[in-house]
Amino acid sequence: MSNAVLDIKDKPTPLQLVTLSFQHMFAMFGSTILVPQLVGLSPAIALLTSGIATIFFLLITKFQVPAYLGSSFAFIAPILLAAGGLNEDGSSVNPGNAMIGAMAVGITYGIVSLIIWKSGYKWIMKILPPIVVGPVIMVIGLGLSGTAVNMAMNVNGEYSFLHFSAALVTVFTAIIFTIFFKGILSTMPILMGLIVGYVYSMIVDIVDYTPIANAKFFAMPDFLLPGVHYEFEITTKILLVMVPIVIVTISEHIGHQLVLGKVVNRDYIKEPGLHRSLLGDGLGTFVSALIGGPPKTTYGENIGVLAITRVYSVYVIAGAAIVAILLSFFGKAMAVIATIPTAVLGGVSILLFGIIAASGLRMLVDNHIDFGNSRNLVIASVILVIGIGGAKFVISESLSIEGMALAAIIGVLLNAILPGKKEAEKPVPYNQNENS
Protein backbone atom coordinates (compact mmCIF):
# COMPACT_ATOMS: atom_id res chain seq x y z
CA MET A 1 0.00 0.00 0.00
CA SER A 2 1.17 3.54 -0.67
CA ASN A 3 0.53 7.14 0.41
CA ALA A 4 1.08 6.55 4.11
CA VAL A 5 -0.45 9.22 6.34
CA LEU A 6 2.29 8.49 8.88
CA ASP A 7 5.11 6.15 7.93
CA ILE A 8 6.95 3.75 10.26
CA LYS A 9 9.23 6.29 11.95
CA ASP A 10 7.00 9.38 11.59
CA LYS A 11 6.05 11.07 14.86
CA PRO A 12 2.35 11.91 15.32
CA THR A 13 1.12 15.09 16.97
CA PRO A 14 0.11 14.71 20.65
CA LEU A 15 -3.58 14.65 19.69
CA GLN A 16 -2.96 12.07 16.95
CA LEU A 17 -0.90 9.95 19.34
CA VAL A 18 -3.67 9.80 21.95
CA THR A 19 -6.60 9.16 19.59
CA LEU A 20 -4.79 6.68 17.33
CA SER A 21 -3.31 4.81 20.30
CA PHE A 22 -6.75 4.34 21.86
CA GLN A 23 -8.02 3.19 18.47
CA HIS A 24 -5.42 0.38 18.35
CA MET A 25 -6.09 -0.51 21.98
CA PHE A 26 -9.81 -0.93 21.32
CA ALA A 27 -9.11 -3.02 18.19
CA MET A 28 -7.26 -5.67 20.22
CA PHE A 29 -9.21 -5.30 23.47
CA GLY A 30 -12.12 -7.71 22.94
CA SER A 31 -10.03 -10.66 21.80
CA THR A 32 -7.22 -10.08 24.29
CA ILE A 33 -9.51 -10.13 27.35
CA LEU A 34 -11.59 -13.03 25.98
CA VAL A 35 -8.73 -15.54 26.18
CA PRO A 36 -8.07 -15.14 29.94
CA GLN A 37 -11.82 -15.21 30.59
CA LEU A 38 -12.02 -18.59 28.85
CA VAL A 39 -9.04 -20.16 30.63
CA GLY A 40 -9.47 -18.74 34.13
CA LEU A 41 -6.67 -16.16 34.08
CA SER A 42 -6.74 -12.46 34.94
CA PRO A 43 -7.96 -10.06 32.20
CA ALA A 44 -5.95 -7.28 33.88
CA ILE A 45 -2.75 -9.31 33.58
CA ALA A 46 -3.62 -10.12 29.95
CA LEU A 47 -3.92 -6.40 29.19
CA LEU A 48 -0.77 -5.53 31.12
CA THR A 49 1.29 -8.24 29.45
CA SER A 50 -0.03 -7.40 25.97
CA GLY A 51 1.37 -3.89 26.41
CA ILE A 52 4.67 -5.12 27.85
CA ALA A 53 5.05 -7.80 25.15
CA THR A 54 4.38 -5.25 22.41
CA ILE A 55 7.09 -2.93 23.73
CA PHE A 56 9.57 -5.83 23.86
CA PHE A 57 8.61 -6.74 20.30
CA LEU A 58 9.23 -3.20 19.08
CA LEU A 59 12.62 -3.15 20.79
CA ILE A 60 13.72 -6.50 19.34
CA THR A 61 12.61 -5.53 15.82
CA LYS A 62 14.49 -2.19 16.06
CA PHE A 63 11.21 -0.21 15.88
CA GLN A 64 10.72 -1.27 12.26
CA VAL A 65 7.64 -3.50 12.58
CA PRO A 66 4.37 -1.80 13.69
CA ALA A 67 2.74 -4.90 15.19
CA TYR A 68 0.65 -5.28 18.35
CA LEU A 69 0.83 -8.46 20.45
CA GLY A 70 -2.34 -9.81 22.08
CA SER A 71 -3.54 -13.06 23.64
CA SER A 72 -3.21 -16.14 21.41
CA PHE A 73 -6.30 -18.30 20.84
CA ALA A 74 -4.18 -21.25 19.73
CA PHE A 75 -3.27 -21.95 23.36
CA ILE A 76 -6.78 -22.02 24.88
CA ALA A 77 -7.16 -25.81 24.83
CA PRO A 78 -3.50 -26.50 25.80
CA ILE A 79 -3.71 -24.07 28.74
CA LEU A 80 -6.86 -25.81 30.01
CA LEU A 81 -5.17 -29.20 29.66
CA ALA A 82 -1.95 -28.10 31.33
CA ALA A 83 -3.80 -26.35 34.17
CA GLY A 84 -6.21 -29.24 34.78
CA GLY A 85 -9.36 -27.33 33.77
CA LEU A 86 -11.43 -24.75 35.64
CA ASN A 87 -12.87 -24.53 39.14
CA GLU A 88 -16.59 -23.93 39.73
CA ASP A 89 -15.96 -20.18 39.99
CA GLY A 90 -14.27 -20.13 36.56
CA SER A 91 -10.71 -19.81 37.86
CA SER A 92 -7.90 -22.03 36.64
CA VAL A 93 -7.22 -25.16 38.75
CA ASN A 94 -3.43 -25.00 38.43
CA PRO A 95 -2.45 -21.98 36.31
CA GLY A 96 1.21 -22.33 37.25
CA ASN A 97 1.53 -25.38 35.00
CA ALA A 98 0.21 -23.37 32.06
CA MET A 99 2.65 -20.55 32.80
CA ILE A 100 5.60 -22.97 32.85
CA GLY A 101 4.44 -24.36 29.51
CA ALA A 102 4.09 -20.86 28.05
CA MET A 103 7.63 -19.99 29.16
CA ALA A 104 8.82 -23.12 27.37
CA VAL A 105 6.96 -21.93 24.26
CA GLY A 106 8.77 -18.59 24.44
CA ILE A 107 12.13 -20.36 24.75
CA THR A 108 11.24 -22.56 21.76
CA TYR A 109 10.57 -19.43 19.73
CA GLY A 110 14.03 -18.21 20.71
CA ILE A 111 15.68 -21.46 19.62
CA VAL A 112 13.86 -21.43 16.27
CA SER A 113 14.76 -17.77 15.69
CA LEU A 114 18.42 -18.57 16.39
CA ILE A 115 18.35 -21.40 13.83
CA ILE A 116 16.66 -19.13 11.27
CA TRP A 117 19.29 -16.45 11.93
CA LYS A 118 22.07 -18.94 11.18
CA SER A 119 20.53 -21.02 8.38
CA GLY A 120 17.81 -18.89 6.75
CA TYR A 121 14.04 -19.30 6.80
CA LYS A 122 13.16 -21.53 3.82
CA TRP A 123 13.52 -24.74 5.82
CA ILE A 124 10.67 -23.81 8.12
CA MET A 125 8.38 -23.21 5.16
CA LYS A 126 9.02 -26.81 4.08
CA ILE A 127 8.27 -28.20 7.54
CA LEU A 128 5.05 -26.17 7.87
CA PRO A 129 3.27 -26.22 4.49
CA PRO A 130 -0.42 -25.24 4.20
CA ILE A 131 -1.54 -28.90 4.01
CA VAL A 132 -0.31 -29.34 7.61
CA VAL A 133 -1.04 -25.93 9.11
CA GLY A 134 -4.49 -25.45 7.54
CA PRO A 135 -6.11 -28.55 9.09
CA VAL A 136 -4.42 -27.89 12.46
CA ILE A 137 -5.94 -24.39 12.48
CA MET A 138 -9.32 -25.98 11.74
CA VAL A 139 -8.78 -28.27 14.74
CA ILE A 140 -8.22 -25.23 16.96
CA GLY A 141 -11.60 -23.73 16.06
CA LEU A 142 -13.69 -26.89 15.80
CA GLY A 143 -12.15 -28.44 18.90
CA LEU A 144 -13.38 -25.48 20.93
CA SER A 145 -16.84 -25.32 19.36
CA GLY A 146 -18.46 -27.42 22.10
CA THR A 147 -17.06 -25.09 24.75
CA ALA A 148 -18.49 -22.04 22.98
CA VAL A 149 -21.98 -23.53 22.60
CA ASN A 150 -22.04 -24.76 26.20
CA MET A 151 -21.08 -21.30 27.46
CA ALA A 152 -23.74 -19.72 25.27
CA MET A 153 -26.77 -21.72 26.34
CA ASN A 154 -26.12 -23.48 29.66
CA VAL A 155 -26.02 -22.14 33.22
CA ASN A 156 -24.79 -24.57 35.89
CA GLY A 157 -25.22 -27.39 33.38
CA GLU A 158 -28.85 -26.54 32.58
CA TYR A 159 -30.29 -24.94 29.45
CA SER A 160 -31.32 -21.28 29.79
CA PHE A 161 -33.24 -19.56 27.00
CA LEU A 162 -32.60 -16.15 28.57
CA HIS A 163 -28.85 -16.63 28.55
CA PHE A 164 -28.90 -18.16 25.08
CA SER A 165 -30.78 -15.09 23.83
CA ALA A 166 -27.94 -12.93 25.18
CA ALA A 167 -25.45 -15.11 23.31
CA LEU A 168 -27.45 -14.77 20.08
CA VAL A 169 -27.68 -10.97 20.44
CA THR A 170 -23.91 -10.92 20.97
CA VAL A 171 -23.01 -13.10 18.00
CA PHE A 172 -25.39 -11.34 15.61
CA THR A 173 -24.03 -7.95 16.68
CA ALA A 174 -20.49 -9.14 15.93
CA ILE A 175 -21.67 -10.46 12.55
CA ILE A 176 -23.36 -7.16 11.68
CA PHE A 177 -20.22 -5.16 12.49
CA THR A 178 -18.11 -7.60 10.49
CA ILE A 179 -20.29 -7.58 7.37
CA PHE A 180 -22.09 -4.24 7.20
CA PHE A 181 -19.79 -1.72 8.85
CA LYS A 182 -16.81 -0.12 7.14
CA GLY A 183 -13.67 1.53 8.43
CA ILE A 184 -12.44 1.20 12.00
CA LEU A 185 -15.64 -0.32 13.40
CA SER A 186 -15.33 -3.27 11.03
CA THR A 187 -12.05 -4.23 12.77
CA MET A 188 -13.70 -4.39 16.21
CA PRO A 189 -16.58 -6.89 15.89
CA ILE A 190 -15.63 -8.80 19.05
CA LEU A 191 -15.48 -5.64 21.16
CA MET A 192 -18.78 -4.33 19.76
CA GLY A 193 -20.41 -7.73 20.27
CA LEU A 194 -19.29 -7.75 23.90
CA ILE A 195 -20.62 -4.21 24.46
CA VAL A 196 -24.06 -4.79 22.90
CA GLY A 197 -24.35 -8.25 24.49
CA TYR A 198 -23.51 -6.76 27.87
CA VAL A 199 -26.13 -4.00 27.49
CA TYR A 200 -28.75 -6.61 26.53
CA SER A 201 -27.74 -8.71 29.54
CA MET A 202 -28.28 -5.67 31.76
CA ILE A 203 -31.75 -5.21 30.29
CA VAL A 204 -32.78 -8.84 30.91
CA ASP A 205 -31.11 -8.72 34.35
CA ILE A 206 -28.51 -11.48 34.14
CA VAL A 207 -25.54 -9.32 35.20
CA ASP A 208 -24.14 -9.59 38.72
CA TYR A 209 -22.80 -6.14 39.66
CA THR A 210 -21.26 -7.22 42.96
CA PRO A 211 -17.64 -7.22 41.68
CA ILE A 212 -18.01 -3.61 40.49
CA ALA A 213 -19.29 -2.42 43.86
CA ASN A 214 -16.48 -4.19 45.71
CA ALA A 215 -13.67 -3.13 43.38
CA LYS A 216 -11.29 -0.26 44.02
CA PHE A 217 -10.78 2.44 41.41
CA PHE A 218 -7.10 1.55 41.19
CA ALA A 219 -5.85 -1.97 41.86
CA MET A 220 -2.81 -4.07 41.17
CA PRO A 221 -3.38 -6.82 38.60
CA ASP A 222 -3.34 -10.38 39.93
CA PHE A 223 0.27 -11.34 39.28
CA LEU A 224 1.19 -15.01 39.11
CA LEU A 225 4.88 -15.42 39.91
CA PRO A 226 6.92 -18.66 39.84
CA GLY A 227 8.22 -19.68 43.25
CA VAL A 228 5.77 -17.27 44.91
CA HIS A 229 2.28 -18.26 43.76
CA TYR A 230 3.14 -21.71 42.45
CA GLU A 231 5.92 -24.24 42.58
CA PHE A 232 8.18 -24.01 39.55
CA GLU A 233 8.41 -27.60 38.35
CA ILE A 234 9.01 -28.44 34.69
CA THR A 235 7.46 -31.75 33.65
CA THR A 236 7.47 -33.60 30.36
CA LYS A 237 3.66 -33.59 30.37
CA ILE A 238 3.49 -29.79 30.45
CA LEU A 239 6.02 -29.51 27.62
CA LEU A 240 4.20 -32.03 25.43
CA VAL A 241 0.86 -30.27 25.93
CA MET A 242 2.10 -26.73 25.18
CA VAL A 243 5.24 -26.73 23.02
CA PRO A 244 3.94 -28.59 19.91
CA ILE A 245 1.45 -25.76 19.35
CA VAL A 246 4.33 -23.61 18.07
CA ILE A 247 3.86 -25.56 14.82
CA VAL A 248 0.73 -23.44 14.35
CA THR A 249 1.75 -20.17 15.99
CA ILE A 250 5.05 -19.86 14.12
CA SER A 251 3.25 -20.27 10.80
CA GLU A 252 0.68 -17.72 12.01
CA HIS A 253 3.53 -15.34 12.79
CA ILE A 254 5.02 -15.81 9.31
CA GLY A 255 1.64 -15.12 7.75
CA HIS A 256 1.17 -11.92 9.72
CA GLN A 257 4.63 -10.67 8.77
CA LEU A 258 3.91 -11.27 5.09
CA VAL A 259 0.53 -9.52 5.26
CA LEU A 260 1.89 -6.63 7.33
CA GLY A 261 4.79 -6.24 4.91
CA LYS A 262 2.34 -5.85 2.03
CA VAL A 263 0.33 -3.24 3.95
CA VAL A 264 3.33 -1.04 4.81
CA ASN A 265 5.36 -1.85 1.67
CA ARG A 266 8.26 -3.57 3.45
CA ASP A 267 9.84 -7.03 3.34
CA TYR A 268 9.88 -7.98 7.02
CA ILE A 269 11.05 -11.52 6.32
CA LYS A 270 14.39 -10.03 5.21
CA GLU A 271 14.60 -6.80 7.24
CA PRO A 272 14.70 -6.70 10.21
CA GLY A 273 14.39 -10.42 9.53
CA LEU A 274 12.06 -13.26 10.48
CA HIS A 275 14.46 -14.26 13.25
CA ARG A 276 14.04 -10.88 14.96
CA SER A 277 10.24 -10.72 14.73
CA LEU A 278 9.95 -14.33 15.88
CA LEU A 279 12.30 -13.64 18.78
CA GLY A 280 10.22 -10.60 19.71
CA ASP A 281 7.06 -12.71 19.71
CA GLY A 282 8.76 -15.40 21.81
CA LEU A 283 10.21 -12.93 24.31
CA GLY A 284 6.78 -11.33 24.66
CA THR A 285 5.26 -14.74 25.41
CA PHE A 286 8.00 -15.59 27.91
CA VAL A 287 7.72 -12.31 29.82
CA SER A 288 3.93 -12.56 29.79
CA ALA A 289 4.01 -16.05 31.31
CA LEU A 290 6.62 -14.97 33.85
CA ILE A 291 4.07 -12.70 35.53
CA GLY A 292 0.89 -14.67 34.85
CA GLY A 293 -0.30 -13.70 31.37
CA PRO A 294 -1.33 -15.90 28.42
CA PRO A 295 0.94 -16.55 25.38
CA LYS A 296 1.10 -13.75 22.82
CA THR A 297 0.75 -13.41 19.07
CA THR A 298 0.72 -10.54 16.59
CA TYR A 299 -2.87 -9.37 16.03
CA GLY A 300 -4.60 -9.21 12.67
CA GLU A 301 -7.13 -6.71 14.05
CA ASN A 302 -4.37 -4.17 14.45
CA ILE A 303 -2.97 -4.94 11.00
CA GLY A 304 -6.47 -4.17 9.75
CA VAL A 305 -6.40 -0.79 11.52
CA LEU A 306 -3.05 -0.02 9.84
CA ALA A 307 -4.50 -0.86 6.42
CA ILE A 308 -7.60 1.29 6.93
CA THR A 309 -5.95 4.36 8.48
CA ARG A 310 -2.61 4.19 6.58
CA VAL A 311 -0.99 5.28 9.85
CA TYR A 312 2.01 2.94 10.25
CA SER A 313 3.90 4.81 12.96
CA VAL A 314 5.53 2.62 15.60
CA TYR A 315 4.99 5.49 18.03
CA VAL A 316 1.24 4.86 17.79
CA ILE A 317 1.70 1.13 18.43
CA ALA A 318 3.88 1.94 21.45
CA GLY A 319 1.21 4.39 22.59
CA ALA A 320 -1.45 1.67 22.42
CA ALA A 321 0.80 -0.58 24.51
CA ILE A 322 1.15 2.11 27.17
CA VAL A 323 -2.64 2.69 27.20
CA ALA A 324 -3.21 -1.05 27.75
CA ILE A 325 -0.68 -1.10 30.60
CA LEU A 326 -2.32 1.87 32.32
CA LEU A 327 -5.85 0.48 31.85
CA SER A 328 -4.86 -2.79 33.55
CA PHE A 329 -4.47 -0.88 36.85
CA PHE A 330 -8.04 0.53 36.78
CA GLY A 331 -9.81 -1.80 39.19
CA LYS A 332 -13.34 -0.65 38.33
CA ALA A 333 -12.78 -1.23 34.61
CA MET A 334 -11.42 -4.72 35.26
CA ALA A 335 -14.40 -5.42 37.55
CA VAL A 336 -16.81 -4.54 34.73
CA ILE A 337 -15.02 -7.10 32.55
CA ALA A 338 -15.41 -9.68 35.32
CA THR A 339 -19.20 -9.18 35.27
CA ILE A 340 -19.58 -10.04 31.58
CA PRO A 341 -22.01 -13.00 31.57
CA THR A 342 -20.66 -16.35 30.39
CA ALA A 343 -23.38 -16.43 27.74
CA VAL A 344 -22.01 -13.22 26.17
CA LEU A 345 -18.51 -14.69 26.11
CA GLY A 346 -19.99 -17.82 24.55
CA GLY A 347 -21.69 -15.72 21.88
CA VAL A 348 -18.50 -14.08 20.66
CA SER A 349 -16.72 -17.41 20.96
CA ILE A 350 -19.17 -19.02 18.54
CA LEU A 351 -18.18 -16.54 15.85
CA LEU A 352 -14.51 -16.36 16.73
CA PHE A 353 -13.88 -20.09 16.93
CA GLY A 354 -15.84 -20.56 13.71
CA ILE A 355 -13.71 -17.93 11.97
CA ILE A 356 -10.56 -19.68 13.17
CA ALA A 357 -11.76 -22.99 11.71
CA ALA A 358 -12.87 -21.35 8.47
CA SER A 359 -9.52 -19.56 8.12
CA GLY A 360 -7.79 -22.93 8.15
CA LEU A 361 -10.04 -23.97 5.28
CA ARG A 362 -9.30 -20.67 3.55
CA MET A 363 -5.57 -21.38 3.76
CA LEU A 364 -6.11 -24.63 1.87
CA VAL A 365 -8.21 -22.88 -0.77
CA ASP A 366 -5.86 -19.89 -1.19
CA ASN A 367 -2.90 -22.21 -1.69
CA HIS A 368 -4.79 -24.35 -4.22
CA ILE A 369 -4.42 -27.58 -2.26
CA ASP A 370 -5.55 -30.44 -4.50
CA PHE A 371 -7.66 -32.92 -2.55
CA GLY A 372 -7.79 -35.10 -5.60
CA ASN A 373 -4.28 -35.99 -4.53
CA SER A 374 -4.52 -38.87 -2.07
CA ARG A 375 -1.45 -37.65 -0.13
CA ASN A 376 -3.12 -34.33 0.70
CA LEU A 377 -6.39 -36.07 1.54
CA VAL A 378 -4.69 -38.47 3.95
CA ILE A 379 -2.73 -35.77 5.81
CA ALA A 380 -5.74 -33.47 6.27
CA SER A 381 -8.08 -36.31 7.24
CA VAL A 382 -5.79 -37.75 9.90
CA ILE A 383 -5.06 -34.33 11.43
CA LEU A 384 -8.77 -33.42 11.64
CA VAL A 385 -10.00 -36.67 13.20
CA ILE A 386 -7.13 -37.01 15.68
CA GLY A 387 -7.36 -33.36 16.73
CA ILE A 388 -11.13 -32.98 16.99
CA GLY A 389 -11.70 -36.53 18.24
CA GLY A 390 -9.37 -35.96 21.17
CA ALA A 391 -7.01 -38.84 20.41
CA LYS A 392 -4.42 -39.52 23.09
CA PHE A 393 -0.99 -41.16 22.88
CA VAL A 394 -0.34 -42.49 26.36
CA ILE A 395 3.33 -42.86 27.22
CA SER A 396 2.84 -43.56 30.93
CA GLU A 397 0.21 -43.00 33.61
CA SER A 398 1.30 -39.40 34.07
CA LEU A 399 2.49 -38.66 30.53
CA SER A 400 0.54 -38.40 27.30
CA ILE A 401 0.26 -36.36 24.10
CA GLU A 402 -3.28 -35.55 23.05
CA GLY A 403 -5.64 -33.52 20.94
CA MET A 404 -4.26 -30.62 18.98
CA ALA A 405 -0.64 -31.24 19.98
CA LEU A 406 -0.78 -34.85 18.81
CA ALA A 407 -2.53 -33.84 15.57
CA ALA A 408 0.14 -31.22 14.82
CA ILE A 409 3.02 -33.63 15.45
CA ILE A 410 1.48 -36.39 13.32
CA GLY A 411 0.74 -33.90 10.55
CA VAL A 412 4.37 -32.81 10.39
CA LEU A 413 5.56 -36.45 10.42
CA LEU A 414 3.14 -37.53 7.68
CA ASN A 415 4.21 -34.60 5.50
CA ALA A 416 7.84 -35.56 6.00
CA ILE A 417 7.60 -39.30 5.30
CA LEU A 418 4.81 -39.74 2.74
CA PRO A 419 6.00 -39.88 -0.89
CA GLY A 420 5.08 -37.22 -3.43
CA LYS A 421 6.14 -34.17 -1.44
CA LYS A 422 6.90 -31.06 -3.46
CA GLU A 423 9.46 -28.92 -1.70
CA ALA A 424 8.73 -25.20 -1.70
CA GLU A 425 11.29 -22.97 -3.38
CA LYS A 426 9.88 -19.72 -2.00
CA PRO A 427 7.90 -18.59 1.07
CA VAL A 428 4.31 -19.78 1.18
CA PRO A 429 1.80 -16.87 1.39
CA TYR A 430 0.03 -17.97 4.54
CA ASN A 431 -3.42 -16.48 4.90
CA GLN A 432 -5.04 -17.25 8.22
CA ASN A 433 -6.96 -15.85 11.13
CA GLU A 434 -5.17 -13.32 13.30
CA ASN A 435 -6.01 -15.00 16.73
CA SER A 436 -5.36 -18.59 16.05
XYZ file of C-alpha atoms in Angstrom, residues 9-259:
251
model
C 9.233 6.287 11.950
C 7.003 9.376 11.588
C 6.052 11.066 14.856
C 2.349 11.911 15.315
C 1.124 15.092 16.973
C 0.112 14.705 20.651
C -3.584 14.650 19.689
C -2.958 12.067 16.952
C -0.902 9.954 19.339
C -3.675 9.803 21.953
C -6.597 9.158 19.590
C -4.787 6.683 17.330
C -3.307 4.808 20.299
C -6.752 4.344 21.859
C -8.022 3.186 18.475
C -5.424 0.382 18.350
C -6.086 -0.511 21.979
C -9.810 -0.930 21.322
C -9.111 -3.025 18.193
C -7.262 -5.670 20.218
C -9.213 -5.304 23.469
C -12.123 -7.706 22.940
C -10.031 -10.662 21.803
C -7.224 -10.080 24.288
C -9.509 -10.132 27.347
C -11.586 -13.027 25.978
C -8.730 -15.538 26.179
C -8.072 -15.141 29.940
C -11.821 -15.207 30.589
C -12.021 -18.590 28.853
C -9.036 -20.157 30.629
C -9.467 -18.736 34.128
C -6.673 -16.164 34.076
C -6.742 -12.458 34.940
C -7.960 -10.060 32.196
C -5.954 -7.280 33.876
C -2.751 -9.306 33.576
C -3.625 -10.119 29.955
C -3.919 -6.402 29.193
C -0.773 -5.532 31.123
C 1.293 -8.237 29.446
C -0.034 -7.399 25.972
C 1.374 -3.893 26.412
C 4.675 -5.119 27.847
C 5.054 -7.799 25.152
C 4.379 -5.249 22.407
C 7.088 -2.928 23.729
C 9.568 -5.826 23.864
C 8.611 -6.744 20.304
C 9.231 -3.198 19.078
C 12.625 -3.146 20.786
C 13.720 -6.505 19.337
C 12.613 -5.528 15.818
C 14.488 -2.191 16.063
C 11.214 -0.212 15.884
C 10.724 -1.270 12.258
C 7.642 -3.496 12.577
C 4.373 -1.801 13.687
C 2.736 -4.902 15.189
C 0.648 -5.280 18.349
C 0.827 -8.460 20.448
C -2.337 -9.806 22.076
C -3.541 -13.062 23.645
C -3.214 -16.138 21.410
C -6.303 -18.305 20.837
C -4.179 -21.252 19.726
C -3.273 -21.950 23.361
C -6.777 -22.020 24.882
C -7.156 -25.807 24.830
C -3.495 -26.496 25.796
C -3.714 -24.071 28.742
C -6.860 -25.805 30.013
C -5.171 -29.203 29.659
C -1.949 -28.102 31.334
C -3.796 -26.354 34.173
C -6.206 -29.236 34.783
C -9.362 -27.326 33.767
C -11.432 -24.750 35.643
C -12.870 -24.532 39.144
C -16.594 -23.932 39.729
C -15.962 -20.182 39.992
C -14.274 -20.131 36.561
C -10.713 -19.811 37.860
C -7.901 -22.030 36.644
C -7.220 -25.160 38.751
C -3.430 -24.999 38.431
C -2.447 -21.982 36.314
C 1.212 -22.334 37.255
C 1.525 -25.377 34.999
C 0.205 -23.374 32.060
C 2.645 -20.554 32.798
C 5.596 -22.970 32.845
C 4.440 -24.355 29.505
C 4.087 -20.862 28.049
C 7.626 -19.995 29.160
C 8.824 -23.121 27.365
C 6.963 -21.934 24.261
C 8.770 -18.592 24.444
C 12.130 -20.364 24.755
C 11.236 -22.562 21.763
C 10.572 -19.426 19.729
C 14.030 -18.205 20.714
C 15.680 -21.457 19.624
C 13.862 -21.428 16.275
C 14.761 -17.774 15.694
C 18.423 -18.568 16.385
C 18.347 -21.404 13.827
C 16.659 -19.125 11.269
C 19.293 -16.454 11.925
C 22.070 -18.941 11.183
C 20.528 -21.018 8.379
C 17.812 -18.888 6.749
C 14.045 -19.304 6.802
C 13.160 -21.530 3.824
C 13.518 -24.744 5.819
C 10.671 -23.808 8.123
C 8.379 -23.210 5.156
C 9.023 -26.815 4.078
C 8.267 -28.202 7.544
C 5.053 -26.165 7.874
C 3.272 -26.225 4.493
C -0.416 -25.241 4.205
C -1.543 -28.899 4.014
C -0.313 -29.338 7.607
C -1.035 -25.929 9.108
C -4.494 -25.448 7.543
C -6.106 -28.550 9.088
C -4.419 -27.895 12.457
C -5.940 -24.394 12.484
C -9.320 -25.985 11.737
C -8.782 -28.275 14.736
C -8.224 -25.230 16.965
C -11.596 -23.733 16.056
C -13.686 -26.891 15.799
C -12.147 -28.437 18.897
C -13.379 -25.481 20.935
C -16.841 -25.319 19.359
C -18.456 -27.418 22.099
C -17.062 -25.092 24.748
C -18.488 -22.042 22.981
C -21.976 -23.529 22.604
C -22.042 -24.763 26.204
C -21.080 -21.299 27.462
C -23.738 -19.719 25.268
C -26.768 -21.720 26.341
C -26.123 -23.480 29.659
C -26.022 -22.143 33.224
C -24.795 -24.573 35.892
C -25.224 -27.387 33.384
C -28.854 -26.542 32.579
C -30.291 -24.938 29.448
C -31.316 -21.282 29.789
C -33.236 -19.555 26.996
C -32.599 -16.149 28.566
C -28.849 -16.627 28.550
C -28.903 -18.165 25.079
C -30.777 -15.089 23.831
C -27.940 -12.930 25.181
C -25.453 -15.108 23.311
C -27.452 -14.765 20.081
C -27.676 -10.970 20.442
C -23.914 -10.923 20.967
C -23.006 -13.103 18.003
C -25.386 -11.342 15.607
C -24.034 -7.951 16.678
C -20.495 -9.143 15.925
C -21.670 -10.462 12.545
C -23.358 -7.158 11.678
C -20.224 -5.159 12.494
C -18.112 -7.597 10.487
C -20.293 -7.575 7.368
C -22.090 -4.242 7.195
C -19.789 -1.721 8.846
C -16.807 -0.123 7.143
C -13.666 1.534 8.433
C -12.435 1.204 11.996
C -15.637 -0.316 13.399
C -15.328 -3.273 11.030
C -12.054 -4.227 12.771
C -13.703 -4.393 16.212
C -16.584 -6.893 15.888
C -15.628 -8.798 19.048
C -15.482 -5.636 21.163
C -18.779 -4.334 19.755
C -20.407 -7.726 20.268
C -19.294 -7.747 23.904
C -20.620 -4.208 24.459
C -24.062 -4.791 22.897
C -24.349 -8.246 24.485
C -23.514 -6.757 27.872
C -26.134 -4.001 27.492
C -28.746 -6.607 26.526
C -27.740 -8.709 29.535
C -28.276 -5.673 31.765
C -31.753 -5.206 30.285
C -32.776 -8.841 30.913
C -31.115 -8.725 34.352
C -28.513 -11.476 34.139
C -25.543 -9.320 35.196
C -24.136 -9.591 38.720
C -22.801 -6.136 39.661
C -21.259 -7.218 42.958
C -17.635 -7.224 41.682
C -18.007 -3.612 40.487
C -19.291 -2.417 43.863
C -16.481 -4.189 45.706
C -13.674 -3.130 43.377
C -11.287 -0.261 44.024
C -10.780 2.441 41.414
C -7.096 1.548 41.194
C -5.851 -1.968 41.862
C -2.807 -4.070 41.167
C -3.379 -6.821 38.605
C -3.337 -10.380 39.933
C 0.268 -11.342 39.284
C 1.188 -15.013 39.112
C 4.883 -15.422 39.911
C 6.922 -18.656 39.843
C 8.217 -19.677 43.254
C 5.771 -17.266 44.908
C 2.283 -18.262 43.762
C 3.136 -21.714 42.447
C 5.920 -24.243 42.584
C 8.175 -24.009 39.551
C 8.412 -27.595 38.350
C 9.013 -28.437 34.688
C 7.462 -31.746 33.654
C 7.467 -33.598 30.359
C 3.663 -33.594 30.368
C 3.491 -29.793 30.451
C 6.021 -29.511 27.623
C 4.204 -32.031 25.426
C 0.865 -30.269 25.928
C 2.096 -26.731 25.180
C 5.240 -26.727 23.022
C 3.938 -28.590 19.910
C 1.448 -25.760 19.346
C 4.330 -23.614 18.068
C 3.857 -25.561 14.817
C 0.729 -23.442 14.354
C 1.750 -20.169 15.987
C 5.050 -19.857 14.118
C 3.245 -20.267 10.801
C 0.678 -17.719 12.013
C 3.530 -15.344 12.790
C 5.021 -15.805 9.308
C 1.639 -15.117 7.751
C 1.170 -11.917 9.719
C 4.635 -10.667 8.770
C 3.905 -11.274 5.089
C 0.531 -9.516 5.259
